[in-house]
Short mmCIF file of C-alpha atoms and ligand atoms in Angstrom, two decimals:
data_model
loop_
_atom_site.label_atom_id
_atom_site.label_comp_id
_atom_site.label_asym_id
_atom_site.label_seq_id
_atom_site.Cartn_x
_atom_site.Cartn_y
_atom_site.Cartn_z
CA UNK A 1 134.97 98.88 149.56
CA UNK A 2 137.48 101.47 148.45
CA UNK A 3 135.34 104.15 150.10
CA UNK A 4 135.84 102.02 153.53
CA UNK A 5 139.93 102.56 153.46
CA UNK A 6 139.30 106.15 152.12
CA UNK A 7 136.58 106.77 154.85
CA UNK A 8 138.52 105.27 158.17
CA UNK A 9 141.42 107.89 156.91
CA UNK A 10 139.24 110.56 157.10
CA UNK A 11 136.12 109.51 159.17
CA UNK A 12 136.94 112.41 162.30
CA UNK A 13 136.62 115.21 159.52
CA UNK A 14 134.14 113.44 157.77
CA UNK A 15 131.20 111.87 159.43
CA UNK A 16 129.27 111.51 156.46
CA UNK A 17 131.95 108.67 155.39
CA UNK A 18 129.68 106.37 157.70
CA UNK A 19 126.85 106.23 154.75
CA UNK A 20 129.39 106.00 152.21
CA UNK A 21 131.25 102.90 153.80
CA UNK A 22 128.07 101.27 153.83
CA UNK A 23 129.02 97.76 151.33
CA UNK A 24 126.79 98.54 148.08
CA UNK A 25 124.22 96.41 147.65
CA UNK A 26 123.50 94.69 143.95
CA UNK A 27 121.59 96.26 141.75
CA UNK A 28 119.94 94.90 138.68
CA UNK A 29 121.51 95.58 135.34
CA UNK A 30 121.54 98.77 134.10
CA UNK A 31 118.40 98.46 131.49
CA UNK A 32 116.44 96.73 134.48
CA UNK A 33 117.22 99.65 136.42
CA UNK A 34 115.75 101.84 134.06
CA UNK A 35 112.85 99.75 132.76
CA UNK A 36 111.73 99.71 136.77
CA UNK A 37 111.70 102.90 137.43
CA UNK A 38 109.90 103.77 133.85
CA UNK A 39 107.33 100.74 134.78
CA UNK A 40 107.06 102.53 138.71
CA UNK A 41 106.33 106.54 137.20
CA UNK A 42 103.63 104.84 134.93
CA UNK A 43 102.32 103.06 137.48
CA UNK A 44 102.06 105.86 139.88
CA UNK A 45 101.02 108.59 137.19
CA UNK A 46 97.65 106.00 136.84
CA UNK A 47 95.55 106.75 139.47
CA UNK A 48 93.93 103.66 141.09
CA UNK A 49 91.77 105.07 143.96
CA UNK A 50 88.36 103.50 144.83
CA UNK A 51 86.95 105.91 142.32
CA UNK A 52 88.99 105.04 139.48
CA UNK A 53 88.97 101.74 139.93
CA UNK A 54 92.02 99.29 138.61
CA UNK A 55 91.24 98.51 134.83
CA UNK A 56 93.30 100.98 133.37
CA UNK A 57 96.53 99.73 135.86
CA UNK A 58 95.66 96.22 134.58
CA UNK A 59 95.38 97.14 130.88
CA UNK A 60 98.70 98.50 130.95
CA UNK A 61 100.61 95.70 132.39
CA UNK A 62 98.88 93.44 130.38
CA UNK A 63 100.29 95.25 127.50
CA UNK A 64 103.70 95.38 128.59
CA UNK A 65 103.36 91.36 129.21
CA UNK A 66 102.23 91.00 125.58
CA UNK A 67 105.02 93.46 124.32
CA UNK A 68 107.64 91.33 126.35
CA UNK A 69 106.27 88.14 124.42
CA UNK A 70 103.96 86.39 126.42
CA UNK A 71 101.81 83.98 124.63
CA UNK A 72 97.92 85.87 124.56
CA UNK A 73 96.73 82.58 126.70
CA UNK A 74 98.98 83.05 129.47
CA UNK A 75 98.07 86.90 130.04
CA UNK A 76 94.63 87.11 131.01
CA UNK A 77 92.47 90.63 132.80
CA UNK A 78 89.69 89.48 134.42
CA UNK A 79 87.20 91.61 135.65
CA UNK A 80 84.07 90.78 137.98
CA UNK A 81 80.98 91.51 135.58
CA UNK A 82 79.54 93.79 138.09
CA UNK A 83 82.37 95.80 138.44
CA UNK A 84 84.30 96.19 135.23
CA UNK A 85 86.33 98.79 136.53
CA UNK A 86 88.11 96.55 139.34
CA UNK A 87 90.05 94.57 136.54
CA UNK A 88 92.94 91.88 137.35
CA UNK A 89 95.91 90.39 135.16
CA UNK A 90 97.56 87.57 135.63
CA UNK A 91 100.26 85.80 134.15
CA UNK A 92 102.05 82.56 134.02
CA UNK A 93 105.69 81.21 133.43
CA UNK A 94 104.68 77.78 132.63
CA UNK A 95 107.37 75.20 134.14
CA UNK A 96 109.15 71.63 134.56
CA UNK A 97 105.70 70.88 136.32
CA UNK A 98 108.05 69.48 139.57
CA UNK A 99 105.17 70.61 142.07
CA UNK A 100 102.32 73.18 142.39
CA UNK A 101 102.60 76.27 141.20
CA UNK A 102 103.85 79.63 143.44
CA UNK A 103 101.82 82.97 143.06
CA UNK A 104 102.76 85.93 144.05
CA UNK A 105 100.46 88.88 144.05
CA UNK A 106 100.57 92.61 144.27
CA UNK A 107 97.71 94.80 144.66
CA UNK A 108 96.90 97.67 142.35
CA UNK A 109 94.32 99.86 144.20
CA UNK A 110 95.59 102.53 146.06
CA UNK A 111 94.11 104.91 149.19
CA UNK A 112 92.38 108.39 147.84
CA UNK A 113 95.26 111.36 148.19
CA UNK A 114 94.43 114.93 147.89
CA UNK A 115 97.02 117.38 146.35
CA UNK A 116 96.29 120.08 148.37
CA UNK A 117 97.52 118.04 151.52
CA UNK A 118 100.71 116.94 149.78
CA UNK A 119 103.84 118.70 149.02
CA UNK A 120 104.38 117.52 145.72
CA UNK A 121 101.00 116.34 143.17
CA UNK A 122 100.78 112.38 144.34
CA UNK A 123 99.42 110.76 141.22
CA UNK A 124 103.25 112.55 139.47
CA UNK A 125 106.47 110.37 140.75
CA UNK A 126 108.44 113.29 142.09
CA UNK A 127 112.42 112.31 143.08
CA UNK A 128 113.52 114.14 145.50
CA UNK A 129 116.65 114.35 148.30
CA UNK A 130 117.28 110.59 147.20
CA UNK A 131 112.85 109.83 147.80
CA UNK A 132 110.51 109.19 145.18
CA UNK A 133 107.46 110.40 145.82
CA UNK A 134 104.13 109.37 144.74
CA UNK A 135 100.89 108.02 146.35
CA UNK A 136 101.78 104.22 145.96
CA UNK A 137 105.54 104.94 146.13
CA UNK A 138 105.67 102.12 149.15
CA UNK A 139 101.76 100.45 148.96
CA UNK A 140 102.63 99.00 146.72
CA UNK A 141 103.44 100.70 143.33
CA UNK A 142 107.07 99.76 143.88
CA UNK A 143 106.51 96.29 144.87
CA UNK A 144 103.77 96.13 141.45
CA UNK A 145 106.79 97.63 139.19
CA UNK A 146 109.56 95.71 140.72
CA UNK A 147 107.04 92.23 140.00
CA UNK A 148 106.39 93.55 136.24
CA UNK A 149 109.88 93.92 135.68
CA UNK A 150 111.04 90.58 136.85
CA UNK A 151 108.33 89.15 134.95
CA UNK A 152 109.54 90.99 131.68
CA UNK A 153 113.45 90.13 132.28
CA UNK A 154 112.36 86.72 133.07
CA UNK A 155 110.73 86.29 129.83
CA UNK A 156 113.50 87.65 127.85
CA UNK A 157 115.96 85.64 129.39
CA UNK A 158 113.96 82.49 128.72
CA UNK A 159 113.27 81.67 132.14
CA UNK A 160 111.89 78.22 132.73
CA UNK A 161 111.28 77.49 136.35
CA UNK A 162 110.44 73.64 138.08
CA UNK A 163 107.12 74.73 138.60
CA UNK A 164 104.71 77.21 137.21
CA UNK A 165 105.24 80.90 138.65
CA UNK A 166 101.87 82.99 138.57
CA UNK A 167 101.86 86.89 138.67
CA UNK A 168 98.48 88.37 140.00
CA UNK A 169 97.91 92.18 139.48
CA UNK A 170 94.91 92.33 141.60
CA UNK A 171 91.89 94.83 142.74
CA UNK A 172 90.82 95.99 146.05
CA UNK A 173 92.95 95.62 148.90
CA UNK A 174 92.10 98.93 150.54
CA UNK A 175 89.93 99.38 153.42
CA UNK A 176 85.80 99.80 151.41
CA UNK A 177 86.66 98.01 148.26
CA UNK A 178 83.69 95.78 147.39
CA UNK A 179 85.13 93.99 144.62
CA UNK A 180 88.64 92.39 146.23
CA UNK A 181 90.75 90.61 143.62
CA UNK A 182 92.06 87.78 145.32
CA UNK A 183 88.61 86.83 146.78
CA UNK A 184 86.74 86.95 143.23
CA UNK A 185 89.81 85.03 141.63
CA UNK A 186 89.38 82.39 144.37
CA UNK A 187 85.54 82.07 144.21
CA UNK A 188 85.56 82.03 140.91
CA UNK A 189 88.37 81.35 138.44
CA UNK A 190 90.76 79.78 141.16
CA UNK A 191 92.58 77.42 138.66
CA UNK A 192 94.09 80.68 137.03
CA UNK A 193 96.02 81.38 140.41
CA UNK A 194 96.32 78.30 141.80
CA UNK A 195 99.25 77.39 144.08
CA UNK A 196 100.69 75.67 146.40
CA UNK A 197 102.47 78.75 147.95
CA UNK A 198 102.01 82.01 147.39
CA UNK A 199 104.22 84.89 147.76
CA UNK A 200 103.23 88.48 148.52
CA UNK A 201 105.15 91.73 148.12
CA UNK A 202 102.74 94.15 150.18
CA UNK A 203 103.28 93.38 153.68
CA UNK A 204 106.89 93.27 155.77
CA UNK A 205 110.25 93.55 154.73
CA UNK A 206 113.40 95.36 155.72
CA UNK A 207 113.23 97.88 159.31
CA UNK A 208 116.48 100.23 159.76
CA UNK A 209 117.29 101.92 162.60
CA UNK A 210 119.25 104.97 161.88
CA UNK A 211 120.01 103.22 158.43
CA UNK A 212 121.67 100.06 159.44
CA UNK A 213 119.74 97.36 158.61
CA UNK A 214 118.10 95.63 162.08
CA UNK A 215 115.77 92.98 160.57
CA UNK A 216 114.41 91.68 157.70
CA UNK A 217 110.83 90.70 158.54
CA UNK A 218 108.55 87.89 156.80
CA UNK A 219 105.37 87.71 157.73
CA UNK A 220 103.37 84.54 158.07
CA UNK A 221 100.15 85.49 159.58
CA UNK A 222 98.03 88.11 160.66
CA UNK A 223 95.78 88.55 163.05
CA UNK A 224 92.13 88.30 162.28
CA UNK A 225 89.69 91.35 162.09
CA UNK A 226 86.22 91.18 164.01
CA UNK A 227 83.97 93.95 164.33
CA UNK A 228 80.83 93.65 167.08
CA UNK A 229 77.82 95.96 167.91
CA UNK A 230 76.74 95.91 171.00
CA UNK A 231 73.11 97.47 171.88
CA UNK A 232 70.87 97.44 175.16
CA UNK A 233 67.67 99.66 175.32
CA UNK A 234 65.45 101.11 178.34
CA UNK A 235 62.44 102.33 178.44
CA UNK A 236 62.97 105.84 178.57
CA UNK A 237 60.83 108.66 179.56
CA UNK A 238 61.36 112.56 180.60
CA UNK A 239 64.45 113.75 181.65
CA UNK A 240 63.77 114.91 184.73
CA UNK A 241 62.55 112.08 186.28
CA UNK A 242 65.50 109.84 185.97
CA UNK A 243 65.09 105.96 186.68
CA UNK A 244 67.31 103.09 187.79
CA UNK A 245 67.32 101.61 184.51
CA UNK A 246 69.21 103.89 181.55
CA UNK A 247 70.78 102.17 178.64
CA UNK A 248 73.97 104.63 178.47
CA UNK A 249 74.75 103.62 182.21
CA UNK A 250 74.42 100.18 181.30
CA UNK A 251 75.81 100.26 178.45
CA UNK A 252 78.90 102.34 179.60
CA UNK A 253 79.22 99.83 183.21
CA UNK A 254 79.78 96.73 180.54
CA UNK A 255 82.43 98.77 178.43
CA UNK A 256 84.47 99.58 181.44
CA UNK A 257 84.74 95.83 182.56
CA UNK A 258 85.79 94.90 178.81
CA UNK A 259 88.41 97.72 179.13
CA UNK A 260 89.67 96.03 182.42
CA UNK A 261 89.79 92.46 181.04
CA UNK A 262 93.05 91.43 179.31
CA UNK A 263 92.44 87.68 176.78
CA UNK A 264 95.01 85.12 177.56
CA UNK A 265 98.46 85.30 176.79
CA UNK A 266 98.81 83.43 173.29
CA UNK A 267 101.31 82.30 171.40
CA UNK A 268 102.38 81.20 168.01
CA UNK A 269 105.27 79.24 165.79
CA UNK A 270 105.44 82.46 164.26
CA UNK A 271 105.59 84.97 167.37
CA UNK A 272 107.70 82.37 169.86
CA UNK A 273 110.14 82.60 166.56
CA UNK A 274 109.66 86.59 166.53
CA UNK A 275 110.93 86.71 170.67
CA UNK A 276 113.05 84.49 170.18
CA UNK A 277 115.34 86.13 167.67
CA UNK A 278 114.68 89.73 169.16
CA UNK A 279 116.01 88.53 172.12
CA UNK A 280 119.07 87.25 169.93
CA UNK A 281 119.48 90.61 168.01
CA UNK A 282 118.80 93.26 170.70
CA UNK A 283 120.11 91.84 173.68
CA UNK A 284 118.48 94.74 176.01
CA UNK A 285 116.63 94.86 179.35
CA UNK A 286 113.79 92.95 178.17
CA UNK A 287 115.75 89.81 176.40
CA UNK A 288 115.01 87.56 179.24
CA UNK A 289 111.10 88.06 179.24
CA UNK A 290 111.73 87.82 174.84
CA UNK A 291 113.20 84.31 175.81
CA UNK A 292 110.75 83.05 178.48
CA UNK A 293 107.49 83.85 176.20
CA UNK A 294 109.31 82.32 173.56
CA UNK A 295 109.02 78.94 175.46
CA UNK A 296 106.54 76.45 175.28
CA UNK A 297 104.52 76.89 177.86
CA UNK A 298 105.32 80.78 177.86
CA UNK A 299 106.25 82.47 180.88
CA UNK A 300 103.28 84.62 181.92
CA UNK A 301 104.72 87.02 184.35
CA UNK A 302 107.20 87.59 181.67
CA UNK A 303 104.17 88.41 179.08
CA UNK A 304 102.94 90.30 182.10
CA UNK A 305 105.81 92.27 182.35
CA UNK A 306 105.94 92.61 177.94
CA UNK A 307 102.38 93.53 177.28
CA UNK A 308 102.81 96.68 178.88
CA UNK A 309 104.14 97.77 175.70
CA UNK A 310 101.34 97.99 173.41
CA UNK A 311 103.24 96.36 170.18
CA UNK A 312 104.21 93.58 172.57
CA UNK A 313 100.57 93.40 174.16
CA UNK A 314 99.24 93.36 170.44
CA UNK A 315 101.59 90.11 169.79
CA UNK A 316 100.98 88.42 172.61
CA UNK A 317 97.12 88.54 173.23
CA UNK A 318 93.87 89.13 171.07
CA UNK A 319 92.44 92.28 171.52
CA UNK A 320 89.19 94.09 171.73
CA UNK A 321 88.52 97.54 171.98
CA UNK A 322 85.71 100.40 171.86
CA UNK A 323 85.78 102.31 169.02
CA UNK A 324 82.55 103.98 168.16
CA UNK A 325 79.31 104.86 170.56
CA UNK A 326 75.98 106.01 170.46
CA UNK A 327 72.48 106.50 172.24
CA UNK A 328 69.85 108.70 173.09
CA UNK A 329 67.53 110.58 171.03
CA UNK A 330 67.04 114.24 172.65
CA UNK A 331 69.39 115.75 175.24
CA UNK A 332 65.86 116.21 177.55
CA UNK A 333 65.05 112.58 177.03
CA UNK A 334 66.20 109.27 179.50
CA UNK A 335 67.73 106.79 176.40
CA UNK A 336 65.79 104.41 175.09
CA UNK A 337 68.83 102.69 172.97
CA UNK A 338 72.92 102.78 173.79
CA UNK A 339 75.33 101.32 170.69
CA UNK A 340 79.37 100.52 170.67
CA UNK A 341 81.05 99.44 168.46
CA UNK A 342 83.76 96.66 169.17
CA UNK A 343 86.79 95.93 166.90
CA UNK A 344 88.62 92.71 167.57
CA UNK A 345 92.02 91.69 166.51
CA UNK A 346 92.09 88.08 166.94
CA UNK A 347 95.32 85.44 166.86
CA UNK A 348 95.71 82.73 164.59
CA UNK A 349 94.72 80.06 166.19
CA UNK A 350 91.87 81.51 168.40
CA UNK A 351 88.22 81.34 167.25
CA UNK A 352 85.82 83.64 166.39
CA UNK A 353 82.94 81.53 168.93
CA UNK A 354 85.65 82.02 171.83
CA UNK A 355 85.83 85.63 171.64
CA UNK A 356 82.14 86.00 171.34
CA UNK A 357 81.75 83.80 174.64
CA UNK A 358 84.71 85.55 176.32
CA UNK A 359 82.96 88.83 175.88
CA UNK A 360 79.73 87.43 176.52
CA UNK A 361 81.28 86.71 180.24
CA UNK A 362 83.35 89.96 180.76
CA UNK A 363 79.86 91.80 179.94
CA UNK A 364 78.19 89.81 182.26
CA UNK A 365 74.66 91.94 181.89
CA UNK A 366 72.09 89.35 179.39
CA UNK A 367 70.23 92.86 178.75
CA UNK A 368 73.82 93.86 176.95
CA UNK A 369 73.44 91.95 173.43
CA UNK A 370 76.12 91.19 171.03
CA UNK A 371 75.99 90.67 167.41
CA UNK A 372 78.88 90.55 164.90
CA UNK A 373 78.86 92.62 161.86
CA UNK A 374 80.54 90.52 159.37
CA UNK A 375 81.73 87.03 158.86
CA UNK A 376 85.32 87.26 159.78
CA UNK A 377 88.51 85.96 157.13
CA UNK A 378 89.90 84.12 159.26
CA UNK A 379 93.36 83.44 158.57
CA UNK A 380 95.33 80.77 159.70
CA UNK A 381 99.19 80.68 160.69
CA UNK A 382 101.21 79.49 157.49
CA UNK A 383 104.21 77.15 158.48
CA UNK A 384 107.75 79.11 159.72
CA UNK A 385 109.23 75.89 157.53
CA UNK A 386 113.06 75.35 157.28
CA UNK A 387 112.95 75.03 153.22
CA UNK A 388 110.72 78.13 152.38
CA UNK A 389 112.98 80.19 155.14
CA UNK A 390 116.28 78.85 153.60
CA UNK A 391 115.58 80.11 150.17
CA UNK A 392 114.15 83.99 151.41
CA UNK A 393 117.77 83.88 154.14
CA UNK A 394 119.85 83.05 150.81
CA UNK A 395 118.26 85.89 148.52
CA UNK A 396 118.21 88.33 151.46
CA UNK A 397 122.00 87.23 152.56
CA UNK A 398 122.84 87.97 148.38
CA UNK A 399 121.35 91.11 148.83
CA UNK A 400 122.20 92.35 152.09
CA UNK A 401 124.90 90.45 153.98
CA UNK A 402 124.25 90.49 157.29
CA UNK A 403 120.64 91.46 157.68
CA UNK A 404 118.86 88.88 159.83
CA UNK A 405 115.76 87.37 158.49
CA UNK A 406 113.03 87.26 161.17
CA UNK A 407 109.41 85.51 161.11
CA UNK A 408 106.85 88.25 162.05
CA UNK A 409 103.03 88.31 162.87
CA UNK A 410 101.07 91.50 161.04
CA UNK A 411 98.59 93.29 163.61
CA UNK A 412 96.75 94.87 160.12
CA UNK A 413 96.00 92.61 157.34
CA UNK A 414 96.42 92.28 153.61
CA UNK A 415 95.24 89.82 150.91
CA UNK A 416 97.19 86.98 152.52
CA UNK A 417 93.97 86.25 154.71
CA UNK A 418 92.57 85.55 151.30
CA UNK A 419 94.75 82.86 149.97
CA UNK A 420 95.87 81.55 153.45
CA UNK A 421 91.85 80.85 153.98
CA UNK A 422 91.99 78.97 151.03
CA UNK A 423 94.54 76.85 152.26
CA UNK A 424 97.66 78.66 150.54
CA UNK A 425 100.46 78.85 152.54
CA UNK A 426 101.33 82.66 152.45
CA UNK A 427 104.08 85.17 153.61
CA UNK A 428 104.42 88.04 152.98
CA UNK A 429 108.12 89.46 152.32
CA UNK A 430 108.51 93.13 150.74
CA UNK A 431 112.00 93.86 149.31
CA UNK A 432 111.19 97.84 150.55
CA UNK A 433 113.69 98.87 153.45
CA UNK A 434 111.75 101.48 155.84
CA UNK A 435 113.34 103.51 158.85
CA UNK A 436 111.50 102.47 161.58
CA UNK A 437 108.64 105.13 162.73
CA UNK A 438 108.51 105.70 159.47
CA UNK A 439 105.50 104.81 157.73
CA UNK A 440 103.57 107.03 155.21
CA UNK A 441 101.43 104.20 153.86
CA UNK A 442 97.95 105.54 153.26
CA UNK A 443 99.30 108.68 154.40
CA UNK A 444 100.63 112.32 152.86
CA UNK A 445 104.07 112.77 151.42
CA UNK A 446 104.65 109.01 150.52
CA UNK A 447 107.65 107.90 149.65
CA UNK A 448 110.56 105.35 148.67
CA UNK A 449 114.41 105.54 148.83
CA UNK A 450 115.86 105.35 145.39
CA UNK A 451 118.22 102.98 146.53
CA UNK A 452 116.12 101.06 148.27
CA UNK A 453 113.65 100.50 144.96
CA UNK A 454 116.10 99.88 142.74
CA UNK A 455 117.46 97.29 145.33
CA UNK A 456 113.86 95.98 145.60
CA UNK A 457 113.90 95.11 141.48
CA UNK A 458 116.40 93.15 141.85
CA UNK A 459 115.51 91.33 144.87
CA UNK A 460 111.79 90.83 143.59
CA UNK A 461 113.86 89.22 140.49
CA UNK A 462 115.78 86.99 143.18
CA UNK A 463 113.20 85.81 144.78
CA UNK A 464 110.98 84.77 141.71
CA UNK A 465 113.77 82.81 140.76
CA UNK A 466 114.43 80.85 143.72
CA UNK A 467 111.11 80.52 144.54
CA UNK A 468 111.07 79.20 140.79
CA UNK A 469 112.99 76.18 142.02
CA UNK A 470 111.83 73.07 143.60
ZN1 ZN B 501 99.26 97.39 150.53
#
C-alpha cells in the first residue's frame, strides 16, 4: 500500500508505478513458498510424455506423502496391469465423516516437447524475466505441485476436515493416452476416489487483460466430443469417360450443405450465467444481446447477432465441422469411395442420437452414410449452486479482492467428463492467472508467472480447506 502513496507522487515520471501499486496478493508462508517451487522443478525435471509414461511422477509424490507422515494405507499408486507405466497416487485426509468425500485431481501426463523447438530445454524449470519455464509449467505441473504441497502442509498442521478430502495424481489426460486415470479408477477401484464433489485444478481460472484481473472463471461443463466418418462410393471406371454419379461430387455437395447449416441456439445454467455477468463486467456494444441470450427463452436475433463471433457461436450452439477428407484411388480413375471426417462439439444437454439425426437431414443424400467413431463421454452440466459458488467467491475474494468469479462452459475437455459421467458434480477452477491470448498449453516456450504460482500454492491450500468444510 505504501508503494500506492509513493507511486501517485511520482506516477507521470514513472509509469511503471502502475504494476507496483498493484495490492499484493497473499502468499503462503515462506517454507511453503519454497517447498512449492522445489516440489514444481522436480515435477517438471520428470518427464511424463506418452512415452515415459507417469510411474516415476507417481512414485515420487507418493514418497513425499509418506515422508510428510501419511499413514502407508491412505497413500496408495495404482497402476492398470496392462500398463504399469501409467501409475496413479492417491491420498486421503480422513475426516468428521459430515458428508461424502471431495476429490480433487490433477493430471500428471504431459504433451511430447522437443528441445530443439524451445528456447530453453523443457523437461529443466528455467526462471526467467519473472516466467518459469518448463513443459508442464501451466498443464498442469503447477497446479500438481501447488496440490502436493497443500497436501503436505495440511498434514503437518494436523488438518482434520468434515469430510474426507481425496488427492488423485492421475495418468492420461492428453489427447492418445490409452490408459486414462480417472476412467480406470472409476471402472475399477472407484471407492478409492469416491466423492460427492470433485474439484479439478486443470481447466479455468484467472484471465487478465493487460494485467488487471477481468475474471475469474469456473468451469462447470464442457462440451462433448463426437467424431463421425462419413463415406459414399460409385462405381467408378476410366477417367475419361466421366459419369453422373462420382462419390467426391457427392460427397463434397453434402459437406457444403452441413457447412451452411447452423444447430439451434442452446443454452445452459452455466452459459445464461456466463452472458449474464459479461454483460455486467464489460458493459460494451454487445451487453444488450449478452443480456437477451441470457434469458429464458433466449433472444435469437440477439444469438444471431453473437454467433458471428466464433467464441460466442461455440457457446451458444453445437457444432460440427469437416476436418479430414479422402477418395479416389488413381488421379486417371472416376472414385469409387469419398471419406470426411466430422468432429462434433456437442452442449450439455443435447444428445448424441439428435446430432446424428440432425446431420442425417442436413445431408439429405441416403447414398451419404454416417457412422460414429467412438462412443462419446458425455458429460453433463454440474449445478452453478449458491453454496459451492459461495465458498470458491470467498477464497478467490481472500486472494484477489475484487476479481469477479464467473461460471464458464469449456469448448475442449479434460477429465471432468470422467467424473461428471459418473455422476460427480465437477468444476474445474485453476488458481493460474493467464493474459488473455496467451496460451502456450501443449505448445513451445511454456510458461508460468512466478507470482502467479506462488499465489496459486496458496490458493490451492485455500481452497482444500474450505472445500474441507461442510
Ligand atoms: Zn491439462
Amino acid at each position: 500500500m505504501k508503494y500506492r502513496l509513493f507511486c501517485m507522487a511520482v506516477s507521470a515520471l514513472l509509469p511503471i508505478c502502475s504494476v507496483w501499486a498493484a495490492p499484493a496478493s497473499p502468499l503462503p508462508p515462506a517454507a511453503d513458498q519454497a517447498l512449492g517451487r522445489t516440489l514444481y522443478k522436480e515435477l517438471i525435471e520428470i518427464n511424463t510424455t506418452h512415452a515415459h509414461g507417469s510411474t516415476d511422477a507417481a512414485r515420487a509424490i507418493e514418497k513425499h506423502l509418506l515422508e510428510a507422515g501419511y499413514a502407508a494405507a491412505d497413500v496408495v499408486f495404482i497402476a492398470p496391469d496392462d500398463h504399469p507405466d501409467k501409475g496413479n497416487v492417491i491420498v486421503r485426509i480422513h475426516g468428521k465423516g459430515k458428508g461424502k468425500p471431495v476429490l480433487f485431481l490433477g493430471h500428471l501426463d504431459v504433451v511430447e516437447a522437443k528441445r530443439d523447438d524451445w528456447s530453453v530445454d523443457p523437461f529443466k524449470l528455467t526462471e526467467k524475466d519473472g516466467y518459469f519455464y518448463g513443459r508442464g509449467a501451466m498443464d498442469m505441473k503447477d497446479g500438481i505441485a501447488a496440490m502436493l504441497e497443500t497436501f503436505i502442509r495440511l498434514r503437518r498442521e494436523g488438518f482434520v476436515p468434515d469430510r474426507d478430502l481425496i488427492g488423485a495424481f492421475t495418468a492420461d489426460e492428453e489427447a492418445g493416452g490409452n490408459a486414462n486415470g480417472p476412467a480406470f479408477l472409476l471402472k475399477e477401484h472407484r471407492a478409492l476416489i469416491d466423492a460427492g464433489l470433485m474439484v479439478s485444478f486443470d481447466g479455468a481460472g484467472g484471465d487478465l487483460k493487460n494485467g488487471k484481473r477481468v475474471a475469474f472463471r469456473v468451469a462447470t461443463s464442457e462440451k462433448t466430443y463426437i467424431t463421425y466418418t462419413l463415406e459414399t462410393t460409385s462405381a467408378g471406371g476410366h477417367g475419361s469417360l466421366p459419369t453422373p454419379d462420382n462419390a467426391i461430387y457427392r460427397l463434397v455437395a453434402g459437406l457444403g450443405r452441413i457447412e451452411a447449416y447452423r444447430f439451434p441456439v442452446m443454452t445452459t445454467g452455466t452459459t445464461r450465467a456466463t452472458f449474464a455477468k459479461m454483460a455486467d463486467l464489460d458493459p460494451g456494444p454487445q451487453s444488450a444481446d449478452m443480456r437477451s441470450v441470457a434469458a429464458e427463452p433466449p433472444d435469437l436475433a440477439a444469438a444471431e447477432r453473437l454467433s458471428q463471433n466464433v467464441y460466442f457461436n461455440a457457446q451458444l450452439h453445437t457444432t460440427c465441422v469437416a476436418t479430414l477428407i479422402s477418395g479416389g484411388h488413381a488421379e486417371n480413375a472416376l472414385p469409387q469411395r469419398a471419406q470426411a471426417t466430422i468432429q462434433c462439439r456437442m452442449m450439455p444437454g443435447d444428445t448424441e442420437q439428435h446430432v446424428r439425426e440432425t446431420l442425417t437431414t442436413v445431408l439429405n443424400d441416403p447414398h451419404i452414410t454416417i457412422k460414429l467413431d467412438a462412443p462419446p463421454i458425455v458429460s453433463p452440466e454440474s449445478p452453478v449452486s449458491k453454496e459451492f459458488f459461495g465458498k470458491v467467491t470467498r477464497v478467490v475474494e481472500s486472494m484477489w479482492p475484487g476479481a469477479p468469479v464467473v461460471p464458464s462452459m469449456a469448448t475442449g475437455f479434460g477429465d471432468s467428463r470422467q467424473t461428471r459421467n459418473a455422476g460427480i458434480p465437477s468444476y474445474d477452477l485453476s488458481g493460474r492467472w493467464m493474459e488473455l491470448g496467451e496460451n502456450r498449453a501443449h505448445g513451445r516456450d511454456e510458461r508460468v508467472g512466478v507470482q502467479s504460482f506462488d499465489e496459486n500454492v496458496e490458493y490451492t491450500y485455500r481452497i482444500v480447506k474450505a472445500m474441507g468444510a461442510k
